[in-house]
Amino acid sequence: TLLGYFVTDLPIASSALQKILRFATDRSFNCISVDGDMSTNDTICMIANGAVETDEITESSEEYEQVKSQVTEFAKTLAQLVVRDGEGSTKFVTVNVQNSLTFEDAKIIAESISNSMLVKTALYGQDANWGRILCAIGYAKLDNLKSLNTDSISVSFIATDNSEPRELKLVENGVPQLDVDEERAAQILALDDLEVLVDLKTGNESAQFWTCDLSHEYVTINGDYRS
Amino acid sequence: QHGRKVIDKYNLYVPTEGVFPKGYKVGSIASGVKKNGNLDLGVLVNTNTSRPSSAAAVFTTNKFKAAPVLTSKKVLESTQGNGINAIVVNSGCANAVTGELGMQDAQEMIDLVNRKIGKPNSTLVMSTGVIGQRLQMDKISAGIKNIFDNNALGNDFKSWLNIAKSINTTDTFPKLVSRQFELLNGQKYTLVGMAKGAGMICPNMA
C-alpha cells in the first residue's frame, strides 16, 4: 500500500490545492511500480494551513504554476523513495519513453515495461535482455498503434554514472543490435541506478516511470506477510 | 545471482535533520497493533489559527476501497476540503474489506481525534497493513488518547521522523522529505512529506 501526505504552511485555496495535488500525483506517485499491484488503501493527502503570511494561492495567482511545479518535483522525490525501498530491490530504474504521439501512450508503454516481472528479474540478474523490454512494449494496452511504429522504435540502456559511452543501443529503428557490447552492458547493468530509454519517433510527447528489480528478498518478505 | 547484494538504504535515504512548516505538531506511539512493538499509530495536527486550513487528497481506484479511504473521501466531500486540521494513520492493519464494522472503526478514529482537537468533521484517516482483518480498536483508541493526554505531540525532527516510521509496514526505511521553497515574490514556505510503501505498489489514484 502507498500512503503519504504533504503539509505546507502556505495558504492555498482548496480547489487549487486539489488541482495541484492531482497534477503532481499524475507525474509522481501514479508513475511508480514495484510489483504492479494496486492496493485497496492507496491515499495521498495534502494540507495547507496558511501559517505563512502571504496572499492565498488560487488558480489565478501568479505563483500558482510555480507552486504546482515545486509540489510536483517534491512529490517525485518522495515517490522515488518508495521505489528505492521496493521490498528487497537492488536497483532503481527510470523508464523513459520519448517522442510518442501522445503522453497517454508514452505512459502506458512505460508502465508496461515497469510492470513486467521478466524485465524486472532480468534487471536483478544484470542480464541485458532487450527482448523482454520489446515484448512488454508490444503487449502494452494501447487504444491503437499510432504511437508505436515497429520500424522506428529504438531501445537503449543509459549509464547513470557519467561513464562513456553513455548510451548503449539495443534496438535502433526497429533493428536489433545483434553485436551488443556485452561487456559495456554488464557495466551499465551493474549500476544501482539505471535508465531504459525507449524512443518511439512518432511524436513529441514523453513520460517517465520509475521501477525496480525483483529480487529473492521480495518473495521472502511477501511470502510471509500476515504473520 | 549477480544482483544479490545488501544496500544500507536507511543510511542512504533517511535524513538526519529537516526544516518543517509552521503550525503543525505530530505524535506517534506503539499501540500494540504491530506484533513487533514498533510505532504503528501517528497523528498530525494543524495548530495554526491565523486562517482556516485547506486539504485535498487522491485515492486508490481499486474497486474494493478500504473503510478509511471511503471515510476520508466523505469528510473531504462534506467539507469541500476546508477546515481539515488533523490526519490519523495506523499501520499493521489496513481496515480493508471489513464491511460496515470497518466503516464504524474508521469513523471512530476520526471522532476521537476531532474530540481531542475540539473541531468536528476536521480529521482524515488512513490505514495500512493486513487486508481483511478488523482494527483492534481498543489499542487504537487507547493510543490516540495516549498521544493527546500525554502531550506527545511535537514539531522537532525526531517527532517528524517517528511519525514517518509509524506508518511503515514492511518498509526498510522511513520516507521523510522536507524542503523550503521561495515564491516569485520572495516569500518562503516549507513543505514536508512522508510516504510509506514497499510492496503492493503500482498506484493509480484519482
CSV table of C-alpha atoms in Angstrom, one decimal:
chain,number,residue,atom,x,y,z
A,1,THR,CA,0.0,0.0,0.0
A,2,LEU,CA,1.1,3.5,-0.7
A,3,LEU,CA,0.2,6.1,1.9
A,4,GLY,CA,1.6,9.6,2.0
A,5,TYR,CA,0.9,13.1,3.0
A,6,PHE,CA,2.3,16.6,2.4
A,7,VAL,CA,1.7,19.5,4.6
A,8,THR,CA,2.7,23.1,4.0
A,9,ASP,CA,2.4,26.4,5.7
A,10,LEU,CA,1.4,28.2,2.5
A,11,PRO,CA,-2.2,29.4,2.2
A,12,ILE,CA,-3.7,27.5,-0.8
A,13,ALA,CA,-7.4,27.6,-1.8
A,14,SER,CA,-8.9,24.1,-1.6
A,15,SER,CA,-9.8,23.9,-5.3
A,16,ALA,CA,-6.3,25.0,-6.3
A,17,LEU,CA,-4.8,22.5,-3.8
A,18,GLN,CA,-6.9,19.6,-5.3
A,19,LYS,CA,-5.6,20.6,-8.8
A,20,ILE,CA,-2.0,20.9,-7.7
A,21,LEU,CA,-2.2,17.5,-5.9
A,22,ARG,CA,-3.8,15.8,-8.8
A,23,PHE,CA,-1.2,17.2,-11.3
A,24,ALA,CA,1.7,16.3,-9.0
A,25,THR,CA,0.3,12.8,-8.3
A,26,ASP,CA,-0.1,12.0,-12.0
A,27,ARG,CA,3.6,12.8,-12.6
A,28,SER,CA,4.9,11.1,-9.5
A,29,PHE,CA,3.1,8.5,-7.4
A,30,ASN,CA,1.0,7.4,-10.4
A,31,CYS,CA,4.2,6.7,-12.2
A,32,ILE,CA,5.8,4.2,-9.9
A,33,SER,CA,5.7,0.5,-9.8
A,34,VAL,CA,7.3,-2.0,-7.5
A,35,ASP,CA,5.2,-5.1,-8.3
A,36,GLY,CA,2.3,-3.9,-10.4
A,37,ASP,CA,-0.3,-4.4,-7.6
A,38,MET,CA,-2.8,-1.7,-6.7
A,39,SER,CA,-3.8,-1.5,-3.1
A,40,THR,CA,-7.3,-1.1,-1.5
A,41,ASN,CA,-5.9,1.8,0.6
A,42,ASP,CA,-3.6,3.9,-1.6
A,43,THR,CA,-4.0,7.5,-0.4
A,44,ILE,CA,-2.1,10.8,-0.8
A,45,CYS,CA,-3.4,13.8,1.0
A,46,MET,CA,-2.2,17.4,1.5
A,47,ILE,CA,-3.0,20.1,4.0
A,48,ALA,CA,-2.1,23.8,3.6
A,49,ASN,CA,-2.6,25.7,6.9
A,50,GLY,CA,-1.7,29.3,5.8
A,51,ALA,CA,0.7,29.9,8.7
A,52,VAL,CA,2.9,31.9,6.3
A,53,GLU,CA,1.6,35.5,5.9
A,54,THR,CA,1.1,35.8,2.2
A,55,ASP,CA,-1.8,36.0,-0.2
A,56,GLU,CA,-3.8,32.8,-0.7
A,57,ILE,CA,-2.7,30.9,-3.8
A,58,THR,CA,-5.6,30.3,-6.2
A,59,GLU,CA,-5.7,29.0,-9.7
A,60,SER,CA,-5.4,32.6,-11.0
A,61,SER,CA,-2.5,33.6,-8.7
A,62,GLU,CA,0.8,34.5,-10.3
A,63,GLU,CA,2.5,31.9,-8.1
A,64,TYR,CA,0.1,29.1,-8.9
A,65,GLU,CA,2.2,27.5,-11.7
A,66,GLN,CA,5.3,27.8,-9.6
A,67,VAL,CA,3.8,26.2,-6.5
A,68,LYS,CA,2.4,23.4,-8.8
A,69,SER,CA,5.8,22.8,-10.2
A,70,GLN,CA,7.5,22.8,-6.8
A,71,VAL,CA,5.0,20.4,-5.3
A,72,THR,CA,5.3,18.1,-8.3
A,73,GLU,CA,9.1,17.9,-8.0
A,74,PHE,CA,8.8,17.4,-4.3
A,75,ALA,CA,6.3,14.6,-4.9
A,76,LYS,CA,8.6,12.9,-7.4
A,77,THR,CA,11.4,12.8,-4.8
A,78,LEU,CA,9.1,11.2,-2.3
A,79,ALA,CA,7.6,8.7,-4.8
A,80,GLN,CA,11.1,7.7,-6.0
A,81,LEU,CA,12.0,6.8,-2.4
A,82,VAL,CA,9.1,4.3,-2.4
A,83,VAL,CA,10.6,2.6,-5.4
A,84,ARG,CA,14.1,2.7,-3.9
A,85,ASP,CA,12.7,0.7,-1.0
A,86,GLY,CA,11.0,-1.8,-3.2
A,87,GLU,CA,11.0,-4.6,-0.7
A,88,GLY,CA,14.4,-6.1,-1.3
A,89,SER,CA,15.1,-4.3,-4.6
A,90,THR,CA,18.7,-3.7,-5.5
A,91,LYS,CA,18.2,-1.3,-8.5
A,92,PHE,CA,16.3,1.9,-9.2
A,93,VAL,CA,15.3,2.0,-12.8
A,94,THR,CA,14.0,5.0,-14.7
A,95,VAL,CA,11.9,4.0,-17.8
A,96,ASN,CA,11.9,7.0,-20.1
A,97,VAL,CA,9.6,6.8,-23.1
A,98,GLN,CA,10.1,9.7,-25.5
A,99,ASN,CA,8.8,11.0,-28.8
A,100,SER,CA,5.4,9.4,-28.5
A,101,LEU,CA,2.4,10.6,-30.4
A,102,THR,CA,0.5,11.1,-27.1
A,103,PHE,CA,1.5,11.4,-23.4
A,104,GLU,CA,-1.0,8.7,-22.5
A,105,ASP,CA,0.6,6.2,-24.9
A,106,ALA,CA,4.0,7.0,-23.6
A,107,LYS,CA,2.8,6.4,-20.0
A,108,ILE,CA,1.1,3.1,-20.9
A,109,ILE,CA,4.2,1.8,-22.6
A,110,ALA,CA,6.5,3.0,-19.7
A,111,GLU,CA,4.1,1.3,-17.2
A,112,SER,CA,4.0,-1.9,-19.2
A,113,ILE,CA,7.8,-2.2,-19.2
A,114,SER,CA,7.9,-1.2,-15.5
A,115,ASN,CA,5.4,-3.9,-14.5
A,116,SER,CA,7.0,-6.8,-16.5
A,117,MET,CA,8.2,-9.4,-14.0
A,118,LEU,CA,10.6,-10.8,-16.6
A,119,VAL,CA,12.1,-7.4,-17.3
A,120,LYS,CA,12.5,-6.9,-13.5
A,121,THR,CA,14.1,-10.3,-12.9
A,122,ALA,CA,16.5,-9.6,-15.8
A,123,LEU,CA,17.5,-6.3,-14.3
A,124,TYR,CA,18.1,-8.1,-11.0
A,125,GLY,CA,20.3,-10.7,-12.7
A,126,GLN,CA,22.0,-7.9,-14.7
A,127,ASP,CA,21.0,-9.6,-18.0
A,128,ALA,CA,20.7,-7.2,-20.9
A,129,ASN,CA,17.6,-8.9,-22.1
A,130,TRP,CA,16.2,-6.3,-24.5
A,131,GLY,CA,13.8,-8.9,-26.0
A,132,ARG,CA,11.8,-8.8,-22.8
A,133,ILE,CA,11.6,-5.0,-23.0
A,134,LEU,CA,10.3,-5.1,-26.6
A,135,CYS,CA,7.9,-7.8,-25.6
A,136,ALA,CA,6.4,-5.6,-22.8
A,137,ILE,CA,6.1,-2.7,-25.3
A,138,GLY,CA,4.3,-5.0,-27.7
A,139,TYR,CA,1.6,-6.0,-25.3
A,140,ALA,CA,1.1,-2.6,-23.8
A,141,LYS,CA,-2.6,-1.8,-23.5
A,142,LEU,CA,-2.7,1.0,-26.1
A,143,ASP,CA,-6.0,2.0,-27.6
A,144,ASN,CA,-4.4,1.9,-31.1
A,145,LEU,CA,-0.9,1.6,-32.6
A,146,LYS,CA,-0.5,5.2,-33.7
A,147,SER,CA,2.3,5.9,-31.3
A,148,LEU,CA,4.1,2.6,-32.0
A,149,ASN,CA,5.9,2.1,-35.2
A,150,THR,CA,8.0,-1.1,-35.3
A,151,ASP,CA,10.2,0.4,-38.0
A,152,SER,CA,11.2,3.5,-36.0
A,153,ILE,CA,11.4,2.3,-32.4
A,154,SER,CA,14.8,2.4,-30.6
A,155,VAL,CA,15.6,1.0,-27.2
A,156,SER,CA,18.8,1.7,-25.2
A,157,PHE,CA,20.3,1.4,-21.7
A,158,ILE,CA,21.6,4.6,-20.4
A,159,ALA,CA,24.5,4.8,-17.9
A,160,THR,CA,23.8,7.0,-14.9
A,161,ASP,CA,27.4,7.4,-13.7
A,162,ASN,CA,28.6,9.7,-16.4
A,163,SER,CA,30.8,6.9,-17.9
A,164,GLU,CA,31.1,6.7,-21.7
A,165,PRO,CA,29.6,5.7,-24.0
A,166,ARG,CA,26.6,6.8,-22.0
A,167,GLU,CA,24.0,5.2,-24.3
A,168,LEU,CA,24.1,1.5,-25.3
A,169,LYS,CA,21.8,0.9,-28.2
A,170,LEU,CA,19.9,-2.4,-28.1
A,171,VAL,CA,17.4,-1.8,-30.9
A,172,GLU,CA,17.8,1.0,-33.4
A,173,ASN,CA,14.9,2.0,-35.8
A,174,GLY,CA,13.3,-1.4,-35.2
A,175,VAL,CA,16.5,-3.3,-35.9
A,176,PRO,CA,18.1,-5.3,-33.0
A,177,GLN,CA,21.8,-4.7,-32.5
A,178,LEU,CA,22.9,-8.3,-32.6
A,179,ASP,CA,26.5,-7.4,-31.7
A,180,VAL,CA,25.7,-5.6,-28.5
A,181,ASP,CA,28.8,-4.8,-26.4
A,182,GLU,CA,28.0,-7.3,-23.6
A,183,GLU,CA,30.9,-6.0,-21.6
A,184,ARG,CA,29.5,-2.5,-21.6
A,185,ALA,CA,26.0,-3.8,-21.0
A,186,ALA,CA,27.3,-5.6,-17.9
A,187,GLN,CA,29.0,-2.4,-16.6
A,188,ILE,CA,25.8,-0.4,-17.0
A,189,LEU,CA,23.6,-3.1,-15.5
A,190,ALA,CA,25.9,-3.4,-12.5
A,191,LEU,CA,25.0,0.2,-11.5
A,192,ASP,CA,22.5,0.7,-8.7
A,193,ASP,CA,20.6,3.3,-10.8
A,194,LEU,CA,19.7,2.5,-14.4
A,195,GLU,CA,17.8,4.1,-17.2
A,196,VAL,CA,15.9,2.3,-20.0
A,197,LEU,CA,15.3,4.7,-22.9
A,198,VAL,CA,12.6,4.0,-25.5
A,199,ASP,CA,12.5,6.4,-28.4
A,200,LEU,CA,9.2,5.9,-30.4
A,201,LYS,CA,9.8,8.6,-33.0
A,202,THR,CA,6.1,9.0,-33.7
A,203,GLY,CA,5.5,12.3,-31.9
A,204,ASN,CA,6.8,14.8,-29.3
A,205,GLU,CA,5.3,13.5,-26.0
A,206,SER,CA,7.2,11.7,-23.3
A,207,ALA,CA,6.6,10.0,-20.0
A,208,GLN,CA,8.7,8.6,-17.2
A,209,PHE,CA,8.0,5.7,-14.9
A,210,TRP,CA,10.2,4.6,-12.0
A,211,THR,CA,10.5,0.9,-11.2
A,212,CYS,CA,12.9,-1.5,-9.6
A,213,ASP,CA,14.3,-5.0,-10.0
A,214,LEU,CA,12.6,-8.1,-8.5
A,215,SER,CA,14.7,-9.9,-6.0
A,216,HIS,CA,14.7,-13.1,-4.0
A,217,GLU,CA,14.1,-10.9,-1.0
A,218,TYR,CA,10.8,-9.7,-2.4
A,219,VAL,CA,9.5,-13.2,-2.3
A,220,THR,CA,10.8,-13.9,1.2
A,221,ILE,CA,9.1,-10.7,2.5
A,222,ASN,CA,5.8,-11.3,0.8
A,223,GLY,CA,5.5,-15.0,1.2
A,224,ASP,CA,5.0,-14.4,4.9
A,225,TYR,CA,3.2,-11.1,5.4
A,226,ARG,CA,0.2,-11.8,7.6
A,227,SER,CA,2.2,-13.4,10.3
B,1,GLN,CA,22.6,-14.2,-8.8
B,2,HIS,CA,24.7,-11.3,-9.9
B,3,GLY,CA,22.2,-8.9,-8.4
B,4,ARG,CA,22.4,-10.2,-4.8
B,5,LYS,CA,23.8,-7.6,-2.6
B,6,VAL,CA,23.0,-5.6,0.5
B,7,ILE,CA,22.4,-1.9,0.4
B,8,ASP,CA,22.2,0.2,3.6
B,9,LYS,CA,19.1,2.1,2.4
B,10,TYR,CA,18.5,3.6,5.8
B,11,ASN,CA,21.8,5.4,5.8
B,12,LEU,CA,21.4,6.4,2.2
B,13,TYR,CA,17.9,7.8,2.2
B,14,VAL,CA,16.9,8.8,5.7
B,15,PRO,CA,17.6,12.4,6.6
B,16,THR,CA,19.3,13.4,9.9
B,17,GLU,CA,17.7,16.8,10.0
B,18,GLY,CA,15.0,18.8,8.4
B,19,VAL,CA,13.1,22.0,8.0
B,20,PHE,CA,9.5,21.9,8.9
B,21,PRO,CA,6.4,24.0,8.2
B,22,LYS,CA,5.0,26.4,10.8
B,23,GLY,CA,1.9,25.4,12.7
B,24,TYR,CA,1.9,21.7,12.8
B,25,LYS,CA,2.6,19.1,15.5
B,26,VAL,CA,2.9,15.4,15.1
B,27,GLY,CA,2.9,12.5,17.5
B,28,SER,CA,3.3,8.7,17.3
B,29,ILE,CA,3.0,5.7,19.5
B,30,ALA,CA,3.4,1.9,19.5
B,31,SER,CA,-0.3,1.0,20.2
B,32,GLY,CA,0.3,-2.7,20.1
B,33,VAL,CA,-1.3,-3.5,16.8
B,34,LYS,CA,2.1,-4.3,15.3
B,35,LYS,CA,3.2,-7.5,16.8
B,36,ASN,CA,6.9,-6.5,16.9
B,37,GLY,CA,6.2,-3.5,19.2
B,38,ASN,CA,7.2,-0.9,16.6
B,39,LEU,CA,5.5,2.5,16.2
B,40,ASP,CA,2.1,1.9,14.5
B,41,LEU,CA,-0.1,5.0,15.1
B,42,GLY,CA,0.5,8.6,14.2
B,43,VAL,CA,-1.4,11.8,14.5
B,44,LEU,CA,-0.7,15.1,12.7
B,45,VAL,CA,-2.4,18.3,14.0
B,46,ASN,CA,-2.6,21.7,12.5
B,47,THR,CA,-2.1,24.3,15.3
B,48,ASN,CA,-2.3,27.4,13.1
B,49,THR,CA,-5.3,29.6,13.8
B,50,SER,CA,-4.5,32.6,11.7
B,51,ARG,CA,-6.8,31.3,8.9
B,52,PRO,CA,-8.7,28.2,8.0
B,53,SER,CA,-6.7,25.3,6.5
B,54,SER,CA,-7.5,23.6,3.2
B,55,ALA,CA,-7.0,20.0,2.2
B,56,ALA,CA,-7.1,17.7,-0.8
B,57,ALA,CA,-6.5,14.0,-1.5
B,58,VAL,CA,-6.3,11.4,-4.2
B,59,PHE,CA,-7.4,7.8,-3.5
B,60,THR,CA,-7.0,4.4,-4.9
B,61,THR,CA,-9.2,3.4,-7.9
B,62,ASN,CA,-9.3,-0.2,-6.7
B,63,LYS,CA,-13.0,-1.3,-6.6
B,64,PHE,CA,-12.6,-2.6,-3.1
B,65,LYS,CA,-11.8,0.7,-1.4
B,66,ALA,CA,-10.9,0.3,2.3
B,67,ALA,CA,-13.0,1.9,5.0
B,68,PRO,CA,-10.5,4.7,5.7
B,69,VAL,CA,-10.5,5.6,2.0
B,70,LEU,CA,-14.3,5.8,1.9
B,71,THR,CA,-14.5,7.7,5.2
B,72,SER,CA,-11.8,10.3,4.3
B,73,LYS,CA,-13.4,10.8,0.9
B,74,LYS,CA,-16.7,11.5,2.7
B,75,VAL,CA,-15.1,14.0,5.0
B,76,LEU,CA,-13.4,15.9,2.1
B,77,GLU,CA,-16.7,15.9,0.1
B,78,SER,CA,-18.7,17.3,3.0
B,79,THR,CA,-16.2,20.0,3.9
B,80,GLN,CA,-15.1,20.8,0.3
B,81,GLY,CA,-11.6,20.5,1.6
B,82,ASN,CA,-12.0,23.3,4.1
B,83,GLY,CA,-11.1,23.2,7.8
B,84,ILE,CA,-9.3,19.9,7.8
B,85,ASN,CA,-6.9,20.1,10.8
B,86,ALA,CA,-5.7,16.6,11.5
B,87,ILE,CA,-4.7,13.3,10.0
B,88,VAL,CA,-4.6,10.0,11.9
B,89,VAL,CA,-2.8,7.0,10.5
B,90,ASN,CA,-2.4,3.5,11.7
B,91,SER,CA,-0.2,0.7,10.4
B,92,GLY,CA,-0.3,-3.1,10.8
B,93,CYS,CA,-4.0,-3.4,9.8
B,94,ALA,CA,-5.5,-1.9,6.7
B,95,ASN,CA,-9.1,-2.0,7.8
B,96,ALA,CA,-9.9,-3.1,4.3
B,97,VAL,CA,-12.7,-5.5,3.2
B,98,THR,CA,-14.1,-5.1,6.8
B,99,GLY,CA,-17.7,-4.0,5.8
B,100,GLU,CA,-19.9,-1.8,7.9
B,101,LEU,CA,-17.9,-2.5,11.1
B,102,GLY,CA,-14.8,-1.3,9.4
B,103,MET,CA,-16.5,1.9,8.4
B,104,GLN,CA,-17.6,2.4,12.1
B,105,ASP,CA,-14.0,1.8,13.2
B,106,ALA,CA,-12.6,4.4,10.7
B,107,GLN,CA,-15.2,6.9,11.8
B,108,GLU,CA,-14.4,6.2,15.5
B,109,MET,CA,-10.7,7.0,14.9
B,110,ILE,CA,-11.8,10.3,13.3
B,111,ASP,CA,-14.3,11.1,16.1
B,112,LEU,CA,-11.7,10.5,18.7
B,113,VAL,CA,-9.2,13.0,17.1
B,114,ASN,CA,-12.0,15.5,16.4
B,115,ARG,CA,-12.9,15.5,20.1
B,116,LYS,CA,-9.3,15.9,21.2
B,117,ILE,CA,-8.7,18.9,18.9
B,118,GLY,CA,-12.2,20.3,19.6
B,119,LYS,CA,-13.3,20.6,16.0
B,120,PRO,CA,-16.0,18.5,14.3
B,121,ASN,CA,-15.5,17.0,10.8
B,122,SER,CA,-11.9,18.0,10.8
B,123,THR,CA,-9.8,14.8,10.5
B,124,LEU,CA,-8.8,12.4,7.7
B,125,VAL,CA,-7.9,8.8,8.4
B,126,MET,CA,-5.5,6.4,6.7
B,127,SER,CA,-4.7,2.7,7.4
B,128,THR,CA,-2.2,0.3,6.1
B,129,GLY,CA,-1.3,-3.3,6.7
B,130,VAL,CA,-3.1,-6.7,6.5
B,131,ILE,CA,-6.3,-6.8,4.4
B,132,GLY,CA,-9.4,-8.5,5.7
B,133,GLN,CA,-8.9,-8.0,9.5
B,134,ARG,CA,-10.7,-5.7,11.8
B,135,LEU,CA,-8.8,-3.0,13.6
B,136,GLN,CA,-8.1,-3.6,17.2
B,137,MET,CA,-10.0,-0.5,18.3
B,138,ASP,CA,-9.2,-1.0,22.0
B,139,LYS,CA,-5.5,-0.5,21.2
B,140,ILE,CA,-6.0,2.2,18.6
B,141,SER,CA,-8.4,4.3,20.8
B,142,ALA,CA,-6.0,4.0,23.8
B,143,GLY,CA,-3.1,5.0,21.5
B,144,ILE,CA,-4.9,8.1,20.3
B,145,LYS,CA,-5.9,9.2,23.8
B,146,ASN,CA,-2.3,8.5,25.0
B,147,ILE,CA,-0.8,10.8,22.3
B,148,PHE,CA,-3.1,13.7,23.3
B,149,ASP,CA,-3.3,13.2,27.0
B,150,ASN,CA,0.4,12.8,27.5
B,151,ASN,CA,1.1,15.8,25.2
B,152,ALA,CA,3.2,13.6,22.9
B,153,LEU,CA,2.9,16.0,20.0
B,154,GLY,CA,6.0,17.9,18.9
B,155,ASN,CA,7.4,19.7,15.9
B,156,ASP,CA,11.1,18.7,16.2
B,157,PHE,CA,12.9,16.4,13.8
B,158,LYS,CA,12.6,13.3,16.0
B,159,SER,CA,8.8,13.7,16.1
B,160,TRP,CA,8.6,14.0,12.3
B,161,LEU,CA,10.9,11.0,11.8
B,162,ASN,CA,8.9,9.0,14.3
B,163,ILE,CA,5.6,9.7,12.6
B,164,ALA,CA,7.2,8.7,9.3
B,165,LYS,CA,8.2,5.4,10.9
B,166,SER,CA,4.8,4.9,12.4
B,167,ILE,CA,3.1,4.5,9.0
B,168,ASN,CA,5.7,1.9,7.8
B,169,THR,CA,4.8,-1.8,7.3
B,170,THR,CA,7.5,-3.8,5.6
B,171,ASP,CA,9.4,-0.7,4.6
B,172,THR,CA,13.1,-0.9,5.1
B,173,PHE,CA,13.4,2.8,5.8
B,174,PRO,CA,11.0,5.7,6.7
B,175,LYS,CA,10.5,8.1,3.8
B,176,LEU,CA,10.6,11.7,5.0
B,177,VAL,CA,11.4,14.7,2.9
B,178,SER,CA,11.3,18.4,3.9
B,179,ARG,CA,12.3,21.4,1.9
B,180,GLN,CA,12.0,25.2,1.9
B,181,PHE,CA,10.9,26.9,-1.3
B,182,GLU,CA,10.8,30.6,-2.4
B,183,LEU,CA,8.0,32.2,-4.4
B,184,LEU,CA,8.4,34.7,-7.1
B,185,ASN,CA,7.5,37.4,-4.6
B,186,GLY,CA,10.4,36.3,-2.3
B,187,GLN,CA,8.1,34.7,0.3
B,188,LYS,CA,9.5,31.5,1.7
B,189,TYR,CA,7.4,28.5,2.5
B,190,THR,CA,8.0,24.9,3.6
B,191,LEU,CA,6.8,21.5,2.5
B,192,VAL,CA,7.2,18.3,4.5
B,193,GLY,CA,6.1,15.0,3.1
B,194,MET,CA,6.2,11.4,4.2
B,195,ALA,CA,5.2,8.2,2.5
B,196,LYS,CA,5.2,4.6,3.1
B,197,GLY,CA,5.2,1.8,0.7
B,198,ALA,CA,7.4,-1.0,-0.3
B,199,GLY,CA,5.2,-3.7,-1.9
B,200,MET,CA,1.7,-3.7,-3.5
B,201,ILE,CA,2.9,-0.6,-5.3
B,202,CYS,CA,1.5,0.4,-8.6
B,203,PRO,CA,-0.9,3.2,-7.6
B,204,ASN,CA,-3.4,4.8,-9.9
B,205,MET,CA,-5.0,7.4,-7.7
B,206,ALA,CA,-7.7,9.8,-8.6
